[in-house]
PDB file of C-alpha atoms in Angstrom:
ATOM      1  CA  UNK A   1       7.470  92.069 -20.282  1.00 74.00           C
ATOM      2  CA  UNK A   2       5.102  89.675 -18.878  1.00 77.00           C
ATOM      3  CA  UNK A   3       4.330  92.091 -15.662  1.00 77.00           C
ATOM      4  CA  UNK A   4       2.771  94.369 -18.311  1.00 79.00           C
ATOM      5  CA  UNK A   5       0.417  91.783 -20.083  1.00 78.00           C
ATOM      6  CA  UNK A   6      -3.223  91.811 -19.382  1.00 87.00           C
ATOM      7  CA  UNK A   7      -5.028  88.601 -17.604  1.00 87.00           C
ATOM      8  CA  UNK A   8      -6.399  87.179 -21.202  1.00 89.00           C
ATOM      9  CA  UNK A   9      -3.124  88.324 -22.943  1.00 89.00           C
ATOM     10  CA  UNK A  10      -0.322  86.884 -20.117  1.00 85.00           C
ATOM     11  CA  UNK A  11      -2.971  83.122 -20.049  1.00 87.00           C
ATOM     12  CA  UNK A  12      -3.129  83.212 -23.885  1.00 91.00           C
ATOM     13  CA  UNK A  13       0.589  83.187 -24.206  1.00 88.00           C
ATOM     14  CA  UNK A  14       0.448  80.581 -21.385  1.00 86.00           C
ATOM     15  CA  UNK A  15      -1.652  78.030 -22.881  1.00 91.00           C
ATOM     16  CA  UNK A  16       0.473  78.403 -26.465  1.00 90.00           C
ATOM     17  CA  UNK A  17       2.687  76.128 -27.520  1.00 87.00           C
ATOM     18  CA  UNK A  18       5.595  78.609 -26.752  1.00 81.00           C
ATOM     19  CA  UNK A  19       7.986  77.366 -23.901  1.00 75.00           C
ATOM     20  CA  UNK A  20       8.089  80.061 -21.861  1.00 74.00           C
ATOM     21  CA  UNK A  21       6.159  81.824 -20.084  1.00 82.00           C
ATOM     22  CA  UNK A  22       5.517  78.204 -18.040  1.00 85.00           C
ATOM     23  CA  UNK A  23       5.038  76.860 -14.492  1.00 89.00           C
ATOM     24  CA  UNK A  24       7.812  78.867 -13.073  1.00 91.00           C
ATOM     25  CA  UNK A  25       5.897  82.434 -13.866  1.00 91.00           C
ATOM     26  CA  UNK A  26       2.982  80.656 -12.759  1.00 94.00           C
ATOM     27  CA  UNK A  27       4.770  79.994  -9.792  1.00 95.00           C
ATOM     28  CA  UNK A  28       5.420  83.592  -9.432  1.00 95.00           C
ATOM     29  CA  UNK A  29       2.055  85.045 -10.231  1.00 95.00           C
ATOM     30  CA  UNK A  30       0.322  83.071  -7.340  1.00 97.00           C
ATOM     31  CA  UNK A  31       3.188  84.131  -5.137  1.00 98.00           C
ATOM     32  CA  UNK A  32       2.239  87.543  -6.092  1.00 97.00           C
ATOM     33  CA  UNK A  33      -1.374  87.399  -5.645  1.00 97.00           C
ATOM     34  CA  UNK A  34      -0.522  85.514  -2.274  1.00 98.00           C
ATOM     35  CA  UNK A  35       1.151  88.893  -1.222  1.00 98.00           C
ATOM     36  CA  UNK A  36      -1.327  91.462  -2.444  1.00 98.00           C
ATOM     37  CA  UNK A  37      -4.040  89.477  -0.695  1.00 98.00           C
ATOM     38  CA  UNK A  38      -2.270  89.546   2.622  1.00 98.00           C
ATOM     39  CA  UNK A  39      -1.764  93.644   1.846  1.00 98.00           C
ATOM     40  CA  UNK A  40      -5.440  94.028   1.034  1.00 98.00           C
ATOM     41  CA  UNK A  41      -6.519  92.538   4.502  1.00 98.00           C
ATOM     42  CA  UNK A  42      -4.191  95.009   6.274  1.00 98.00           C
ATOM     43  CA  UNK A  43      -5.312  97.495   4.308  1.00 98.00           C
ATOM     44  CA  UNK A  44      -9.099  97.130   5.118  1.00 98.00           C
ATOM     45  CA  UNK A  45      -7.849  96.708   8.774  1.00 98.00           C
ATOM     46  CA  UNK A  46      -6.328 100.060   8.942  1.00 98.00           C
ATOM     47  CA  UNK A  47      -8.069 103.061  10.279  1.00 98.00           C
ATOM     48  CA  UNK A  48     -10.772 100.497  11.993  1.00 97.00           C
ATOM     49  CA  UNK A  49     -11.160 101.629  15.318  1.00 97.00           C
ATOM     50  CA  UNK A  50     -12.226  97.718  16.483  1.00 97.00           C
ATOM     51  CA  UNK A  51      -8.571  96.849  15.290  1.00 97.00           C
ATOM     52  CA  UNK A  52      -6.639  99.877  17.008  1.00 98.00           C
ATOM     53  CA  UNK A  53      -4.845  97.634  19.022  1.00 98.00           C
ATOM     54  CA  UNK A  54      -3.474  95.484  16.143  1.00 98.00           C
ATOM     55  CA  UNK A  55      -2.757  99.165  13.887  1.00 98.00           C
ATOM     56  CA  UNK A  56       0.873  99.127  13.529  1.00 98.00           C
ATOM     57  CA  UNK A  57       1.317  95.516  13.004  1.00 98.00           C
ATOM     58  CA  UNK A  58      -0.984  95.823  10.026  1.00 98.00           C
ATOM     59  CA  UNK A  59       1.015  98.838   8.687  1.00 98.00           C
ATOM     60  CA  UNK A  60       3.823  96.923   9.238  1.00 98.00           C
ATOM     61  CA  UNK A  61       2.337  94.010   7.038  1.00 98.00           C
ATOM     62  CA  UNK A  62       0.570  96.344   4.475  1.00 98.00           C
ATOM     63  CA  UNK A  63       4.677  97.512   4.256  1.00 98.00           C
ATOM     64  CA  UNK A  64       6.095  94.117   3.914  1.00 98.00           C
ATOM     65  CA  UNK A  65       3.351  92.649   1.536  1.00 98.00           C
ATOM     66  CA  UNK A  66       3.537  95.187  -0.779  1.00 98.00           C
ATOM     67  CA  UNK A  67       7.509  94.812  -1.038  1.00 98.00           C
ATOM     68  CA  UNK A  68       7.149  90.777  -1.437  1.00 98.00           C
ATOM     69  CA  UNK A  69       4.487  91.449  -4.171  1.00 97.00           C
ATOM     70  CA  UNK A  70       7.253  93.689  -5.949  1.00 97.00           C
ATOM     71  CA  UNK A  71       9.737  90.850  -5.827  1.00 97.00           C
ATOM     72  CA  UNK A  72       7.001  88.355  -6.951  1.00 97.00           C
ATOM     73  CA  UNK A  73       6.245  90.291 -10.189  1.00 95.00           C
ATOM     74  CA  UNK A  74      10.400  91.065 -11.257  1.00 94.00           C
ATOM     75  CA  UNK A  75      10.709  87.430 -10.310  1.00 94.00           C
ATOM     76  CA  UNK A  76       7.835  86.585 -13.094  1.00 91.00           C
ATOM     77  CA  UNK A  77      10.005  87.717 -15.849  1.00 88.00           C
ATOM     78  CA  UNK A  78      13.302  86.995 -14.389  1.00 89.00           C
ATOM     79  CA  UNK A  79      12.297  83.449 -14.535  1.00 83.00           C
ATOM     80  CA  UNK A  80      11.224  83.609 -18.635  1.00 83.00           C
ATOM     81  CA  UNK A  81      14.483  85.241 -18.988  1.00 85.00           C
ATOM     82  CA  UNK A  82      17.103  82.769 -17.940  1.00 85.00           C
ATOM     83  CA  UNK A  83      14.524  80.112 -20.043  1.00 78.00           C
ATOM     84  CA  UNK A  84      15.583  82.464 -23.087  1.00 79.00           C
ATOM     85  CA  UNK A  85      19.733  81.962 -21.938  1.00 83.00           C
ATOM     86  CA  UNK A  86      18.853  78.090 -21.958  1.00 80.00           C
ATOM     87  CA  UNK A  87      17.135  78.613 -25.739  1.00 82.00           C
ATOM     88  CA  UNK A  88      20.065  80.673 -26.383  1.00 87.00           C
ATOM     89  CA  UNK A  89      22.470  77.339 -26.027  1.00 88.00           C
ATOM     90  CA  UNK A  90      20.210  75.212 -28.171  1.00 85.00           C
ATOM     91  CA  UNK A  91      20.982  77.150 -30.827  1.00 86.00           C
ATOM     92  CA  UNK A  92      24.697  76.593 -30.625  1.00 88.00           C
ATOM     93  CA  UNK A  93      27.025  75.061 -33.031  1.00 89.00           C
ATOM     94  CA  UNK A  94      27.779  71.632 -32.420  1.00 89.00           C
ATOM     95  CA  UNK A  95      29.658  70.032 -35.715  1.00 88.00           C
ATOM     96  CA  UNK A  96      32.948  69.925 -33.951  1.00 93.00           C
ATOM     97  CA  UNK A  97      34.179  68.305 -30.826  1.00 90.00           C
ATOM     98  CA  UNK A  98      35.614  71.896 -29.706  1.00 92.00           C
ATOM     99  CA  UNK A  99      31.542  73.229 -30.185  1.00 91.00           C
ATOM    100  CA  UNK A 100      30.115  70.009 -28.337  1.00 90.00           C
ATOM    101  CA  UNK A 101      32.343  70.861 -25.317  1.00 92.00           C
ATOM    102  CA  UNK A 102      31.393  74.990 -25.449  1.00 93.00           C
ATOM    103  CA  UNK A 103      27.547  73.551 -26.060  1.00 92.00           C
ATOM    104  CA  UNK A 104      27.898  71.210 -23.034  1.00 92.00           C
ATOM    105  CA  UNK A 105      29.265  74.085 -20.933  1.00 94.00           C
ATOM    106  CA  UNK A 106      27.454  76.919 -21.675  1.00 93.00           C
ATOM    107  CA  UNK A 107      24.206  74.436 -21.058  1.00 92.00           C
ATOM    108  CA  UNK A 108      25.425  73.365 -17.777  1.00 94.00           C
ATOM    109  CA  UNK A 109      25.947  77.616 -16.641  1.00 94.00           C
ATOM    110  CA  UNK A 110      22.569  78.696 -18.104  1.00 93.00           C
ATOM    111  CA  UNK A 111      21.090  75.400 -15.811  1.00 94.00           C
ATOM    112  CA  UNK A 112      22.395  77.004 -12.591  1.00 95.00           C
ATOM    113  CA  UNK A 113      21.083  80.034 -13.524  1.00 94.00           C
ATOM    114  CA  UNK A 114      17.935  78.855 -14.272  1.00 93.00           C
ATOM    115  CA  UNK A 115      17.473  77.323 -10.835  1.00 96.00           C
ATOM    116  CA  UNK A 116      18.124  80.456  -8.828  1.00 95.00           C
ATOM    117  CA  UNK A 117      14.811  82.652 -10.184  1.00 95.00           C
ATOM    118  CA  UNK A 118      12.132  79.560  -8.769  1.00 96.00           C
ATOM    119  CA  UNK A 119      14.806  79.313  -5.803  1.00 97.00           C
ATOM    120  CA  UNK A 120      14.423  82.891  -4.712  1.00 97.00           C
ATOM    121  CA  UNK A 121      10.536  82.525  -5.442  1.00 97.00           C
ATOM    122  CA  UNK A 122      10.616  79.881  -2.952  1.00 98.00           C
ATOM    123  CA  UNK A 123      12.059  82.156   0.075  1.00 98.00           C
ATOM    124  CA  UNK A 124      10.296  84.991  -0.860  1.00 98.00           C
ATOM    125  CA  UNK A 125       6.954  82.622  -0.825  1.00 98.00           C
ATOM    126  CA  UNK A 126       8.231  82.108   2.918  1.00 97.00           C
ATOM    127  CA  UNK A 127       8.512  85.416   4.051  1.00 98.00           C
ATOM    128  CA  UNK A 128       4.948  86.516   2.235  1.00 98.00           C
ATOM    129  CA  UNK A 129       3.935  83.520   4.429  1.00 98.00           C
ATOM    130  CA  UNK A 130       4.982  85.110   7.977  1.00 98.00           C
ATOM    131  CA  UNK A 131       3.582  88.482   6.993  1.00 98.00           C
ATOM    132  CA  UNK A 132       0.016  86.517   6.252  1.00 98.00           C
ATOM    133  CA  UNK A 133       0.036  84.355   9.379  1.00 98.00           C
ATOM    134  CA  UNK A 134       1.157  87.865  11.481  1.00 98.00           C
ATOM    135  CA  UNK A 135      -2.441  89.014  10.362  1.00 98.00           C
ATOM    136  CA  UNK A 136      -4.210  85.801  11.740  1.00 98.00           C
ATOM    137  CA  UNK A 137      -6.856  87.290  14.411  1.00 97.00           C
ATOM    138  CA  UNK A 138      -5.088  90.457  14.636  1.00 98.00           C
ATOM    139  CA  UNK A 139      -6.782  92.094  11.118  1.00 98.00           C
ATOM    140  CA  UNK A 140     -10.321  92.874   9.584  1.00 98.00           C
ATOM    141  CA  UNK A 141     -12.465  89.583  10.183  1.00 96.00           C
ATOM    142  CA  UNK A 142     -14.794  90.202   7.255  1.00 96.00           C
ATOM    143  CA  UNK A 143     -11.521  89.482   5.247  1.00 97.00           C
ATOM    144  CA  UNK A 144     -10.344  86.702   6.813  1.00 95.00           C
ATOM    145  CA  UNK A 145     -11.031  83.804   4.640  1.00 98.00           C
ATOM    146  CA  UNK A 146      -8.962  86.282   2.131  1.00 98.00           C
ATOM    147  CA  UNK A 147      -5.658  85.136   4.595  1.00 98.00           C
ATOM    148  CA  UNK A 148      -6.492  81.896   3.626  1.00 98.00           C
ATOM    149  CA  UNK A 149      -6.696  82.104  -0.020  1.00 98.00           C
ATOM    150  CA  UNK A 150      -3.397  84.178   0.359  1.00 98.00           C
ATOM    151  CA  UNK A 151      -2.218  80.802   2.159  1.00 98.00           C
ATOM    152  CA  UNK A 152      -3.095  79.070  -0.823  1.00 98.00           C
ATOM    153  CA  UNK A 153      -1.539  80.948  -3.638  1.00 98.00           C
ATOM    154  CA  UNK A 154       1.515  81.207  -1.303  1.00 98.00           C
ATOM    155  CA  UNK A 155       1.464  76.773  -0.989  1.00 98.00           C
ATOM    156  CA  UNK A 156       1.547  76.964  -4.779  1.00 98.00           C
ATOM    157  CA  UNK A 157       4.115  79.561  -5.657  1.00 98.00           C
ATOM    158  CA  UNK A 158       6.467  76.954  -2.983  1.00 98.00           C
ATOM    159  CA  UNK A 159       5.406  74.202  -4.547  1.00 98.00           C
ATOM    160  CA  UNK A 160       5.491  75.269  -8.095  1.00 97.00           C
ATOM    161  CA  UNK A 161       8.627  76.933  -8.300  1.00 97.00           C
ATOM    162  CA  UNK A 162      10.246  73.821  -6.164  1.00 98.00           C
ATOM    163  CA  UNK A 163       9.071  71.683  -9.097  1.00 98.00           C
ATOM    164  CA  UNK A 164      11.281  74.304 -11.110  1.00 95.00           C
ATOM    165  CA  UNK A 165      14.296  74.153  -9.158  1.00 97.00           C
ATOM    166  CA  UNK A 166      14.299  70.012  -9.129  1.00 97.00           C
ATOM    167  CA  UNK A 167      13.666  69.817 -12.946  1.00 95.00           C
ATOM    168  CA  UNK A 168      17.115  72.337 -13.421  1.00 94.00           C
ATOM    169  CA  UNK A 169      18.693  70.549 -10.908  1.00 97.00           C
ATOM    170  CA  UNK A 170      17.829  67.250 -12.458  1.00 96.00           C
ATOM    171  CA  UNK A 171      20.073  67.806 -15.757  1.00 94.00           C
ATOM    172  CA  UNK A 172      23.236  68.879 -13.714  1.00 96.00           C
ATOM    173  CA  UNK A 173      26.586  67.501 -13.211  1.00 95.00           C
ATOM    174  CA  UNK A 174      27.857  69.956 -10.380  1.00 96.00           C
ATOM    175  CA  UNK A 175      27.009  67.267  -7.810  1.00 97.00           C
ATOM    176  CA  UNK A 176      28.198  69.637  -4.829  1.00 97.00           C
ATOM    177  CA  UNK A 177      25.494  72.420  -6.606  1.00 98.00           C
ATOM    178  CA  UNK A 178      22.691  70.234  -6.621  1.00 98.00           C
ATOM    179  CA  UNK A 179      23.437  68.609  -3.403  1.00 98.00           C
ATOM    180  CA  UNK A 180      22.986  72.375  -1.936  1.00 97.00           C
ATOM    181  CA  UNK A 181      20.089  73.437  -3.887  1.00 98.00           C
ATOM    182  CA  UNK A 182      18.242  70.345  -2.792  1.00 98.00           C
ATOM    183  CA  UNK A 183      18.704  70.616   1.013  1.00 98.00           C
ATOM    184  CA  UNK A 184      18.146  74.324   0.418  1.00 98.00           C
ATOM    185  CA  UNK A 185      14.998  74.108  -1.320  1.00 98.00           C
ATOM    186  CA  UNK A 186      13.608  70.938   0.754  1.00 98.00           C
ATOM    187  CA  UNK A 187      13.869  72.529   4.396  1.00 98.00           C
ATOM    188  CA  UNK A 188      12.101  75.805   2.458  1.00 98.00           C
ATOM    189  CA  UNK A 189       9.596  73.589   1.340  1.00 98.00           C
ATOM    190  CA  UNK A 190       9.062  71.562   4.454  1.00 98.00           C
ATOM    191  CA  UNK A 191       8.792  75.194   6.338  1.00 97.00           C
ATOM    192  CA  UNK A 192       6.239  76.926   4.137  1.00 98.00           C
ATOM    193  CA  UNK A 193       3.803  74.308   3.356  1.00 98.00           C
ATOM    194  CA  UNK A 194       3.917  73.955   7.144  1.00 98.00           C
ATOM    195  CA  UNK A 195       2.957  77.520   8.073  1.00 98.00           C
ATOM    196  CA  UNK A 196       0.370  77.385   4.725  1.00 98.00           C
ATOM    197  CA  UNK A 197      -1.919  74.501   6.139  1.00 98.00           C
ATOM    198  CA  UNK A 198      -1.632  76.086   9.597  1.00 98.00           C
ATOM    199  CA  UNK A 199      -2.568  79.172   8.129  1.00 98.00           C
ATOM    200  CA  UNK A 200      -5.280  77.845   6.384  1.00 98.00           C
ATOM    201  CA  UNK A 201      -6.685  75.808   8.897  1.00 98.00           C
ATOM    202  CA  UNK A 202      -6.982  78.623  11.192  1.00 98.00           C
ATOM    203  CA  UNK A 203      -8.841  80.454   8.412  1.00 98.00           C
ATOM    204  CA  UNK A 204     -11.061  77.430   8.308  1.00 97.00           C
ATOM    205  CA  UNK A 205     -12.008  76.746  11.824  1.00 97.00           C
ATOM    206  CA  UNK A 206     -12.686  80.531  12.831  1.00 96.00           C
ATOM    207  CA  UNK A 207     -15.054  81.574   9.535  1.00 91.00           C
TER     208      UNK A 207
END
């Protein structure tokens, strides 16, 4: 499992000439250190009497960060694991015209499946994104450029895992499939890089 490798180990295996893991755990990892960044702030803001006002809202986010980061990391291997389905087709028969069609079938299944794991890292990357802009002046100002950082691994967990879903996408036939996973994943897209640079930029201007 990939969630239990070490740093060196899990970017060893990365930079190997094995296929998988690739850009879509990436994706996931940085949508996972996105979240746990956003849960550290509200956890340094907790308890601070200068922030009593703002206490519940960071529990609230410390709560909902923590959660996200838990999807992030089963959504790290789920990813590799519908890459090993696609492998699983390669390795098909296809002497006949009867194995040709099965291979061409079973290809075109483990496709859609391999677009929903960067898909759902997509709209959890948006809702990490409205628990880190929730903290913007309301948490621990010592920590703050760490909201924008969070910003930042968020962006490229969207970003990266959109790359994903387009590349799946790109070999299918279902045109009614693809047609839904694109306007799906582009408003997504649109949305969370939006709230990202706005999040940053806040960051930015108030350090």
């Amino acid at each position: 499992m990939l969630k239990d490798m070490k740093v060196e180990e899990f970017t060893k295996v990365l930079a190997s000439d094995a296929p998988a893991p690739g850009g879509g755990s990436s994706a996931a990892l940085a949508g996972a250190q996105g979240a746990a960044l956003a849960a550290m702030v509200a956890s340094l803001t907790i308890g601070k009497k200068k922030y009593a006002d703002y206490e519940e809202l960071n529990k609230k986010a410390l709560f909902e960060a923590e959660e996200i980061r838990n999807r992030f990391i089963v959504l790290l291997d789920k990813d590799t694991e519908t890459f090993g389905e696609m492998s699983a087709v390669f390795a098909m028969p296809k002497t006949t015209d009867e194995e040709k069609a099965a291979r061409r079938e079973a290809m075109q299944t483990a496709l859609k499946h391999c677009v929903i794991p960067p898909f759902e890292m997509m709209e959890t990357a948006c809702d990490a994104l409205e628990v880190t802009k929730s903290l913007l002046g309301k948490s621990n100002m010592s920590a703050s450029s760490d909201l924008g950082v969070s910003a930042l691994n968020l962006k490229t967990a969207v970003m990266g895992a959109w790359l994903n879903v387009l590349i799946n996408l790109s070999s299918l036939k279902d045109e009614e499939f693809v047609s839904q996973y694109k306007n799906k994943g582009q408003e997504i897209l649109d949305r969370c890089v939006k709230t990202a640079d706005e999040i940053y930029l806040y960051t930015l201007n108030n350090l």
